CSV table of C-alpha atoms and ligand atoms in Angstrom, one decimal:
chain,number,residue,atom,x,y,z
A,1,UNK,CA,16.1,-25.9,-94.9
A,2,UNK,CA,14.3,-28.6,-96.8
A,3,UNK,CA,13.9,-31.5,-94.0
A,4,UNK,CA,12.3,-34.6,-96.6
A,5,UNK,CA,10.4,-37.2,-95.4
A,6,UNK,CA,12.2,-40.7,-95.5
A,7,UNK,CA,9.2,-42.8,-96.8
A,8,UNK,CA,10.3,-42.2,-100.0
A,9,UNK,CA,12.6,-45.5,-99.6
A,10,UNK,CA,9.9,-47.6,-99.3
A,11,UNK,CA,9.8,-47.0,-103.1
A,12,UNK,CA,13.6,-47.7,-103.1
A,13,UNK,CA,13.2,-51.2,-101.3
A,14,UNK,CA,10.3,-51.7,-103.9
A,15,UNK,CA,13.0,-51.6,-106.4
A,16,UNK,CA,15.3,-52.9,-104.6
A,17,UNK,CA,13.4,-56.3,-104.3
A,18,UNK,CA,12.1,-55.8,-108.5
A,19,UNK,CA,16.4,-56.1,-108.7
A,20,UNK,CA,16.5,-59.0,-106.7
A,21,UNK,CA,13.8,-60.7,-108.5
A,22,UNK,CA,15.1,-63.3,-111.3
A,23,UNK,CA,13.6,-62.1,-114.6
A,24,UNK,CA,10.6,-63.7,-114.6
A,25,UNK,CA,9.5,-62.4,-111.7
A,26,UNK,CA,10.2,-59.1,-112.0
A,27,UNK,CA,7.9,-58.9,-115.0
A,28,UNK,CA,5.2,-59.7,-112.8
A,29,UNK,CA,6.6,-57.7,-110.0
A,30,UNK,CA,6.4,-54.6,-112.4
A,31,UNK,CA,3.2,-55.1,-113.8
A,32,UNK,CA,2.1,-55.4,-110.3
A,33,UNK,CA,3.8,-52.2,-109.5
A,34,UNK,CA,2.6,-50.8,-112.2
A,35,UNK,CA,-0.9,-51.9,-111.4
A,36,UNK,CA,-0.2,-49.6,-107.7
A,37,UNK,CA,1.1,-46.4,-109.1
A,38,UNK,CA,-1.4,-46.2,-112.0
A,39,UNK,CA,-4.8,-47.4,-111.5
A,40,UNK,CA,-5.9,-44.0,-111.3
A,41,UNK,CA,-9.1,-42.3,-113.0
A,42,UNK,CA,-7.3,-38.7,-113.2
A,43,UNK,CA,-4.7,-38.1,-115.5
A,44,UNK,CA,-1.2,-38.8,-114.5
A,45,UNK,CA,-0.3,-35.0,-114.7
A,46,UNK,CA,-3.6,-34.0,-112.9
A,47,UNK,CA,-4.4,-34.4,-109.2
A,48,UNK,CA,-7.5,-32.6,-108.0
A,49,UNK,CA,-10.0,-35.5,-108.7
A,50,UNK,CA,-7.7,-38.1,-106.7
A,51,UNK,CA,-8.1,-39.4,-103.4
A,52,UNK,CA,-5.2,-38.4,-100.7
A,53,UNK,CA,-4.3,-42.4,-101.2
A,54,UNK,CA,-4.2,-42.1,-104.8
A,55,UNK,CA,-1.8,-39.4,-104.1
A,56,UNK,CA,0.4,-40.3,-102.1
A,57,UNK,CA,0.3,-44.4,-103.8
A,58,UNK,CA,1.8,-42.2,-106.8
A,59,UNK,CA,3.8,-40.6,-104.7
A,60,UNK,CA,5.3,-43.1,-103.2
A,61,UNK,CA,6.8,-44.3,-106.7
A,62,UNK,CA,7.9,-41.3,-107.9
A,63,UNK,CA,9.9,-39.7,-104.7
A,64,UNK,CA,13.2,-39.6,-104.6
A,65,UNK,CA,15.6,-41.4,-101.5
A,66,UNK,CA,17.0,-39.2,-99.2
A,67,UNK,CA,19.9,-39.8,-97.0
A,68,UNK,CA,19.7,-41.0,-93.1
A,69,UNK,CA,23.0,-39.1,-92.3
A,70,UNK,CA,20.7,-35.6,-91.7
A,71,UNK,CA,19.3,-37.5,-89.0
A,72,UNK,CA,19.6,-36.2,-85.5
A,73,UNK,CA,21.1,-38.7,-82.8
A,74,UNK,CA,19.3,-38.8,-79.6
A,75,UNK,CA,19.3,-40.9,-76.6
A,76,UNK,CA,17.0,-43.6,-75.9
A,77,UNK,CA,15.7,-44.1,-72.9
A,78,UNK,CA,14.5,-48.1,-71.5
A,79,UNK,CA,11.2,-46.1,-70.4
A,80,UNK,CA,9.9,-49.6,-68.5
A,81,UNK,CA,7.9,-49.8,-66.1
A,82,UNK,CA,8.4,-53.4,-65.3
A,83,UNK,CA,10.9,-56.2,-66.4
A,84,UNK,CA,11.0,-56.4,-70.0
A,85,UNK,CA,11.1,-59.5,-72.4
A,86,UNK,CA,12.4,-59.8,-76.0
A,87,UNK,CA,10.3,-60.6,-78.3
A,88,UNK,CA,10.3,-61.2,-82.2
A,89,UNK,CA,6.7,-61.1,-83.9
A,90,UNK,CA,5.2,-63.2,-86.4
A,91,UNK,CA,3.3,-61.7,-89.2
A,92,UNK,CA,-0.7,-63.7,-89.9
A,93,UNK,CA,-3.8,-63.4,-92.1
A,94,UNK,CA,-6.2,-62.6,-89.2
A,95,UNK,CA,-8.8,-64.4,-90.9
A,96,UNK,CA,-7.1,-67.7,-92.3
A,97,UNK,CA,-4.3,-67.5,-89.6
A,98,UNK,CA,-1.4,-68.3,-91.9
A,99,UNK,CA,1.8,-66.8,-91.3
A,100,UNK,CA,2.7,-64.0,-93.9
A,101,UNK,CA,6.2,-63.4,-92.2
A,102,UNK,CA,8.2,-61.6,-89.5
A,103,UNK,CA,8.2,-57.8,-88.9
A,104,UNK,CA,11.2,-56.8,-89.8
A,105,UNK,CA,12.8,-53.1,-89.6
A,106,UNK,CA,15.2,-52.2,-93.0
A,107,UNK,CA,17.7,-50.1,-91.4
A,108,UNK,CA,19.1,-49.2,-94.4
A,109,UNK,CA,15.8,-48.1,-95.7
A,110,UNK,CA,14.1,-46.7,-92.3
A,111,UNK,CA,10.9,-48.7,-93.1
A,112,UNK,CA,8.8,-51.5,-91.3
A,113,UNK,CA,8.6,-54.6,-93.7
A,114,UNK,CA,7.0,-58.3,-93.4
A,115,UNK,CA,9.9,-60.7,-94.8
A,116,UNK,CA,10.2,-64.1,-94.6
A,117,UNK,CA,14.0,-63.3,-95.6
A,118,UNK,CA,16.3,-61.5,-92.9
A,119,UNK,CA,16.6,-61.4,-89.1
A,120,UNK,CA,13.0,-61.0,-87.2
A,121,UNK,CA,13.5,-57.4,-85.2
A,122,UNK,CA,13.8,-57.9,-81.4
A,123,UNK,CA,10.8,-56.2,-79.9
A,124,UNK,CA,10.9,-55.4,-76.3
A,125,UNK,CA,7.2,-55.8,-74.1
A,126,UNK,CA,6.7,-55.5,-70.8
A,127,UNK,CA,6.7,-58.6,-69.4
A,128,UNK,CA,3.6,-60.3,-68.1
A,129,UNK,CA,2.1,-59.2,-64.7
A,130,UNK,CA,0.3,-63.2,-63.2
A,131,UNK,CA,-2.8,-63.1,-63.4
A,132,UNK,CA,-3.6,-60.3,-65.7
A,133,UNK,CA,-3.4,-61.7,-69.6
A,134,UNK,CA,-4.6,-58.5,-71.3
A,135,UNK,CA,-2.2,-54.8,-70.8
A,136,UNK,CA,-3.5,-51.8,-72.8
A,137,UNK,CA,-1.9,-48.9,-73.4
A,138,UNK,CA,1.7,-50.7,-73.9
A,139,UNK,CA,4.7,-49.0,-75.4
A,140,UNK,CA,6.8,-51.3,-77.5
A,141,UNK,CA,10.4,-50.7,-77.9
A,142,UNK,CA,12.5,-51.8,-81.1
A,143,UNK,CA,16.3,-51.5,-80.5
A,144,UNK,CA,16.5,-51.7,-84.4
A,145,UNK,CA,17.1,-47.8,-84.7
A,146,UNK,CA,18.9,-46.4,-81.8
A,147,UNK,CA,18.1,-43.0,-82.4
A,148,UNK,CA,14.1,-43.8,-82.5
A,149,UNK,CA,13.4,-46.8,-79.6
A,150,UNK,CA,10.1,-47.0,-79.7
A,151,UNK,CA,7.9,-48.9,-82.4
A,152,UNK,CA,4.6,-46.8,-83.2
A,153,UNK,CA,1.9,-45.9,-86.3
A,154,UNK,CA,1.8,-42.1,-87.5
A,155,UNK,CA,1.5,-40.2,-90.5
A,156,UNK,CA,3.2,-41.7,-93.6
A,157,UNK,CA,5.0,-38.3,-94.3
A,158,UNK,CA,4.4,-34.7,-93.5
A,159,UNK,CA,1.1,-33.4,-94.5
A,160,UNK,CA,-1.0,-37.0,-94.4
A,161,UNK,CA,-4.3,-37.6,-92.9
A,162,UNK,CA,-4.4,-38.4,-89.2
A,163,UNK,CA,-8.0,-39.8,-89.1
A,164,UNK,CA,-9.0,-43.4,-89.7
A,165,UNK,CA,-11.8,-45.3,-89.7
A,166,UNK,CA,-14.5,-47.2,-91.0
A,167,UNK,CA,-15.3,-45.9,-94.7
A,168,UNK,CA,-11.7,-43.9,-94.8
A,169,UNK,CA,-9.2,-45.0,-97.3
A,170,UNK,CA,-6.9,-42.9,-94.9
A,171,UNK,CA,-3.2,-45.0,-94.3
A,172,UNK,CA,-1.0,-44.8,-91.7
A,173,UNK,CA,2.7,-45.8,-90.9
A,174,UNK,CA,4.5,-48.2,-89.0
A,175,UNK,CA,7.4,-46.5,-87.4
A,176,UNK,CA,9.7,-45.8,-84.7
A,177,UNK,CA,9.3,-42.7,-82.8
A,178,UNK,CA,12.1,-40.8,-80.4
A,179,UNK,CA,12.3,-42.0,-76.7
A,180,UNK,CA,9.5,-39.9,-75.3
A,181,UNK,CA,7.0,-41.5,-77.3
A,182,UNK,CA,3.4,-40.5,-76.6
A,183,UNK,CA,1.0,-40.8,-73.0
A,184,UNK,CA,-1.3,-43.5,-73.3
A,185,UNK,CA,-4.7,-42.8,-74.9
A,186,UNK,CA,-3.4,-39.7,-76.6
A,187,UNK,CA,-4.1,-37.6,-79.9
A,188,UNK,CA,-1.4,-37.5,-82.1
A,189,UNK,CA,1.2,-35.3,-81.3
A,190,UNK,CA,4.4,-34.5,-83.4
A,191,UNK,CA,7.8,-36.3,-82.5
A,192,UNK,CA,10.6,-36.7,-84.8
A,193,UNK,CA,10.8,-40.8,-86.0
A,194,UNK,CA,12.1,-43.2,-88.6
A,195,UNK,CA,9.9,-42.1,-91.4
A,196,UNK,CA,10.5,-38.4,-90.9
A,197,UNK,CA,14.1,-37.7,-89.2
A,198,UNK,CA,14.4,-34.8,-87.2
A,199,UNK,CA,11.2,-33.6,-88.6
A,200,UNK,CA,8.4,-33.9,-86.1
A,201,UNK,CA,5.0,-35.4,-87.4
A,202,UNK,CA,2.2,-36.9,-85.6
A,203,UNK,CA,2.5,-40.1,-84.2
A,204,UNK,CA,1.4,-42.4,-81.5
A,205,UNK,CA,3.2,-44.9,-79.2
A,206,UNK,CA,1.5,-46.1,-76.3
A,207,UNK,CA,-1.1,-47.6,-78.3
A,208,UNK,CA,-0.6,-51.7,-78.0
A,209,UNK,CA,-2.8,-53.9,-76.3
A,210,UNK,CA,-0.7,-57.1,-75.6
A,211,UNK,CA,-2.8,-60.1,-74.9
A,212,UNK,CA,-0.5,-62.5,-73.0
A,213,UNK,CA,-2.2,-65.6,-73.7
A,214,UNK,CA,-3.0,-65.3,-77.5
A,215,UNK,CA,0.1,-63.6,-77.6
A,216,UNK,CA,-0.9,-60.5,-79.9
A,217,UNK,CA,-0.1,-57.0,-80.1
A,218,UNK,CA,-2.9,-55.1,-81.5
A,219,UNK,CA,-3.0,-50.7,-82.0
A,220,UNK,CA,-6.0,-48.9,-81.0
A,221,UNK,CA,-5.4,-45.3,-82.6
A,222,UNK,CA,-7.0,-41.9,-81.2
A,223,UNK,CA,-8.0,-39.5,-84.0
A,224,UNK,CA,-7.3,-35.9,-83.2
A,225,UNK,CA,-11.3,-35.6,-82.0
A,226,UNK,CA,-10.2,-37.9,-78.9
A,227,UNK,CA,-12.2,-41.3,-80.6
A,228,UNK,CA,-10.4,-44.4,-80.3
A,229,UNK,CA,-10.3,-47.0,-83.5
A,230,UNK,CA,-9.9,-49.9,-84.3
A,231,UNK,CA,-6.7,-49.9,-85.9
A,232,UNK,CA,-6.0,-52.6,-88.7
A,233,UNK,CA,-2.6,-53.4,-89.5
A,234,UNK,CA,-2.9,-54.5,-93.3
A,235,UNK,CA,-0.2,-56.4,-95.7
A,236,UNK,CA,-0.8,-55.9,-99.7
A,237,UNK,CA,-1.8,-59.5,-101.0
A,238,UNK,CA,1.2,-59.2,-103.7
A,239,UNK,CA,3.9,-57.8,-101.7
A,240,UNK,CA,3.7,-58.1,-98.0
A,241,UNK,CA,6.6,-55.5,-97.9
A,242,UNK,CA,3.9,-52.6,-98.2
A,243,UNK,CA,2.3,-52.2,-94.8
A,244,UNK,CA,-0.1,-49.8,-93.7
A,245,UNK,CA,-2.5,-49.7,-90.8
A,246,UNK,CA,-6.2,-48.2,-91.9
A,247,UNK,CA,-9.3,-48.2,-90.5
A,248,UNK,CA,-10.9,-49.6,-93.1
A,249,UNK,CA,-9.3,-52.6,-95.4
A,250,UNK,CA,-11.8,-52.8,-98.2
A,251,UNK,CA,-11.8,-49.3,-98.4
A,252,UNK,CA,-8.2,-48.5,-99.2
A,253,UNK,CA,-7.7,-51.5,-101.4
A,254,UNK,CA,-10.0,-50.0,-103.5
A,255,UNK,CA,-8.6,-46.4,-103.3
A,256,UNK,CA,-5.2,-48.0,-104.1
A,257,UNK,CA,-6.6,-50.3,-106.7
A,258,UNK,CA,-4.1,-53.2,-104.4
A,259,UNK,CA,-6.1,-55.7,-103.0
A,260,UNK,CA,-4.7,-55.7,-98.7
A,261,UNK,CA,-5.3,-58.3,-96.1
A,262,UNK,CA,-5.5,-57.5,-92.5
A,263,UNK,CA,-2.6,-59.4,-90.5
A,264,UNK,CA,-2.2,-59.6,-86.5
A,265,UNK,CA,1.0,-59.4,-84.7
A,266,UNK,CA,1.6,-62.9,-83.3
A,267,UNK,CA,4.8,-62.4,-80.7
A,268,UNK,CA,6.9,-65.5,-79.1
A,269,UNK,CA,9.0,-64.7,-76.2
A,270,UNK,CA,12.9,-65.3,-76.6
A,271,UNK,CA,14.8,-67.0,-74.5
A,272,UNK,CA,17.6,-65.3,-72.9
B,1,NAG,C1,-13.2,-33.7,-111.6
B,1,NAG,O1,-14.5,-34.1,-111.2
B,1,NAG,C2,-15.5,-33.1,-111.6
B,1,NAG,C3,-16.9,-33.6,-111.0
B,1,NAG,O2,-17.0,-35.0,-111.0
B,1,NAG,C4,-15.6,-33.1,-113.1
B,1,NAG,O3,-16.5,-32.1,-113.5
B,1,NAG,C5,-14.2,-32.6,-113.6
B,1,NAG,O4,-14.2,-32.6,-115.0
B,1,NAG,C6,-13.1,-33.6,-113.1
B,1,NAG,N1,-11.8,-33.1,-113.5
B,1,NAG,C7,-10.9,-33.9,-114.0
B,1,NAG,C8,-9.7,-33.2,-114.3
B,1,NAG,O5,-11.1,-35.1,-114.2
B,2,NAG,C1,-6.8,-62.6,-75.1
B,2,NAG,O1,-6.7,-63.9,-75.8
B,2,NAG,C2,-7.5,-64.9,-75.4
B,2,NAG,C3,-7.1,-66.2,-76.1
B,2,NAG,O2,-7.2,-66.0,-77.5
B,2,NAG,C4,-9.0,-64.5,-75.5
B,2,NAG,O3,-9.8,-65.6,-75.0
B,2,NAG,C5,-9.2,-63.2,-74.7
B,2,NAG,O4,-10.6,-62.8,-75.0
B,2,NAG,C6,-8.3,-62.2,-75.2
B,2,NAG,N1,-8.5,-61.0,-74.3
B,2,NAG,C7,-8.9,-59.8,-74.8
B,2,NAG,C8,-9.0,-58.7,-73.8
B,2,NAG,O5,-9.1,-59.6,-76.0
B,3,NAG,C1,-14.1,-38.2,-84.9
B,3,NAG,O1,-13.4,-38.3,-86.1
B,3,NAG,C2,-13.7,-39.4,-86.9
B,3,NAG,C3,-12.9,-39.5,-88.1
B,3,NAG,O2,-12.8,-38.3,-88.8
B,3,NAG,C4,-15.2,-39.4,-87.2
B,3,NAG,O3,-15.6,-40.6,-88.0
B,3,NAG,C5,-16.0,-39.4,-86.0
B,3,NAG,O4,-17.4,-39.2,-86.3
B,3,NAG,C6,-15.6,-38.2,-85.1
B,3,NAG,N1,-16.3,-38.3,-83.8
B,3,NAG,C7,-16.7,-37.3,-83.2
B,3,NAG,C8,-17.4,-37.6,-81.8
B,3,NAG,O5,-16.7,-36.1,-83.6
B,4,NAG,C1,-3.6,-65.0,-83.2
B,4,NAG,C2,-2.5,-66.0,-83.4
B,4,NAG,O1,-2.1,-66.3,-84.4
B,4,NAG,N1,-2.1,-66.5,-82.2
B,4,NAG,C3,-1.0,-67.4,-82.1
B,4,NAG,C4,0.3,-66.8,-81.8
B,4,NAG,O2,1.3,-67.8,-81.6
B,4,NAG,C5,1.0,-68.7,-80.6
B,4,NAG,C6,2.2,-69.7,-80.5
B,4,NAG,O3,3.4,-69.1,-80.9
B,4,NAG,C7,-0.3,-69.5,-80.9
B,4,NAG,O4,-0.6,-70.3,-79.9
B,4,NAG,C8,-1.4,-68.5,-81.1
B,4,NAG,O5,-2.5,-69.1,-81.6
């Protein structure tokens, strides 16, 4: 049985927001689109002289949507160790500081999106412990997507690089991963999430470190040797609707020919 991978809505949302552009701008939004899927040395028809990003950026425009309803239903579990606060997080340009948007989960498309349109997402975050302003290691839980509680990064779809880092192009994937989630400091490790259904692929979940006073969520992944990196959650310039995290901006805007700018989760505490 053919299980797809669900990314394949992003490129659905993409057109989805082309619709909803009036005409003018969706003549820039497809040229821009355009600009994503095509900027390409090798031949549209030919693939063994792209990267893996130029790949999968193609890919990404071509695949089809396939349904949620295959989607297994499981039970989420709080998993907290102490009390929890909701949250909603704000989007920034970690160099300039202004605000690109809120982080907001498409249910309807399974994907992670920055919007300044829609309802923020409630995050859920331990809540702070006095005295101690930075927690590593945190698991963050998004009650967007019962089935898959836990907000984490892993592969884009089945079959995607794991590793990032400095000088890789590699992307991964905001998503939300079944209850379990992964131990804290750990390689990737296959769970069934958001992008990928019932599929497992690798993901990771206990990777935020939550810095109480500048109130920021930042991922530190573990590539499958056991090295920790600096993760960078990156928006593209044009469309802060395609979000990745890499280990190295410059590099993958130049393998995706799509110029990205690294943002920082900004949370504020709701009031309940
Ligand atoms: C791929 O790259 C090799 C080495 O640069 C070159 O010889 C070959 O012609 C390229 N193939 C295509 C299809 O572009
Ligand atoms: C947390 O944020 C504060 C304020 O921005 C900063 O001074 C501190 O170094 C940060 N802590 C860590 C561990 O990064
Ligand atoms: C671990 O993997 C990363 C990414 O492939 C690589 O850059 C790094 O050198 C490796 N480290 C060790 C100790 O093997
Ligand atoms: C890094 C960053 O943008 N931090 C900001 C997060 O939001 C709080 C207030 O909501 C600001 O004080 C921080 O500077």
């Amino acid at each position: 049985m053919a299980i797809l991978p669900r990314l394949p809505l992003l490129a659905i949302l993409l057109t989805t927001l082309l619709a909803c552009a009036n005409a003018e701008d969706r003549q820039s939004a497809t040229a821009t689109i355009h600009r994503f899927a095509l900027r390409s040395s090798a031949s549209v028809h030919d693939d063994s002289n792209v990267t893996d990003a130029q790949r999968y950026a193609k890919w990404l425009t071509q695949r089809k949507p396939t349904r949620r309803s295959t989607a297994m239903r499981r039970q989420a579990s709080p998993g907290f160790v102490s009390d929890p606060d909701s949250a909603m997080m704000r989007v920034a340009d970690t160099s300039s500081g202004q605000g690109v948007g809120s982080l907001v989960y498409s249910s309807s498309n399974n994907v992670w999106t920055v919007s300044e349109e829609g309802s923020p997402t409630t995050i859920t975050l331990n809540s702070e412990i006095p005295g101690i302003t930075t927690r590593a290691y945190q698991q963050l839980m998004s009650n967007a997507d019962s089935t898959y509680p836990v907000l984490g990064i892993g592969q884009c779809n089945s079959g995607a690089p794991v590793d990032i880092g400095s000088g890789s192009s590699n992307v991964l994937c905001l998503l939300n991963t079944e209850a379990v989630g992964t131990s804290p400091g750990s390689v990737p490790t296959q769970l069934s999430n958001s992008l990928s259904g019932s599929t497992a692929t690798y993901v990771e979940s206990n990777i935020w470190t939550v810095n109480y006073s500048s109130k920021t969520a930042t991922p530190t992944w573990v590539n499958p040797n056991g090295t920790s990196v600096e993760a960078h959650i990156v928006v593209a310039v044009t469309n802060s609707n395609i979000i990745f995290v890499t280990g190295d901006v410059a590099a993958t805007s130049a393998a995706y020919g799509l110029e990205f700018r690294e943002v920082t989760l900004n949370f504020s505490i709701l009031e309940s």
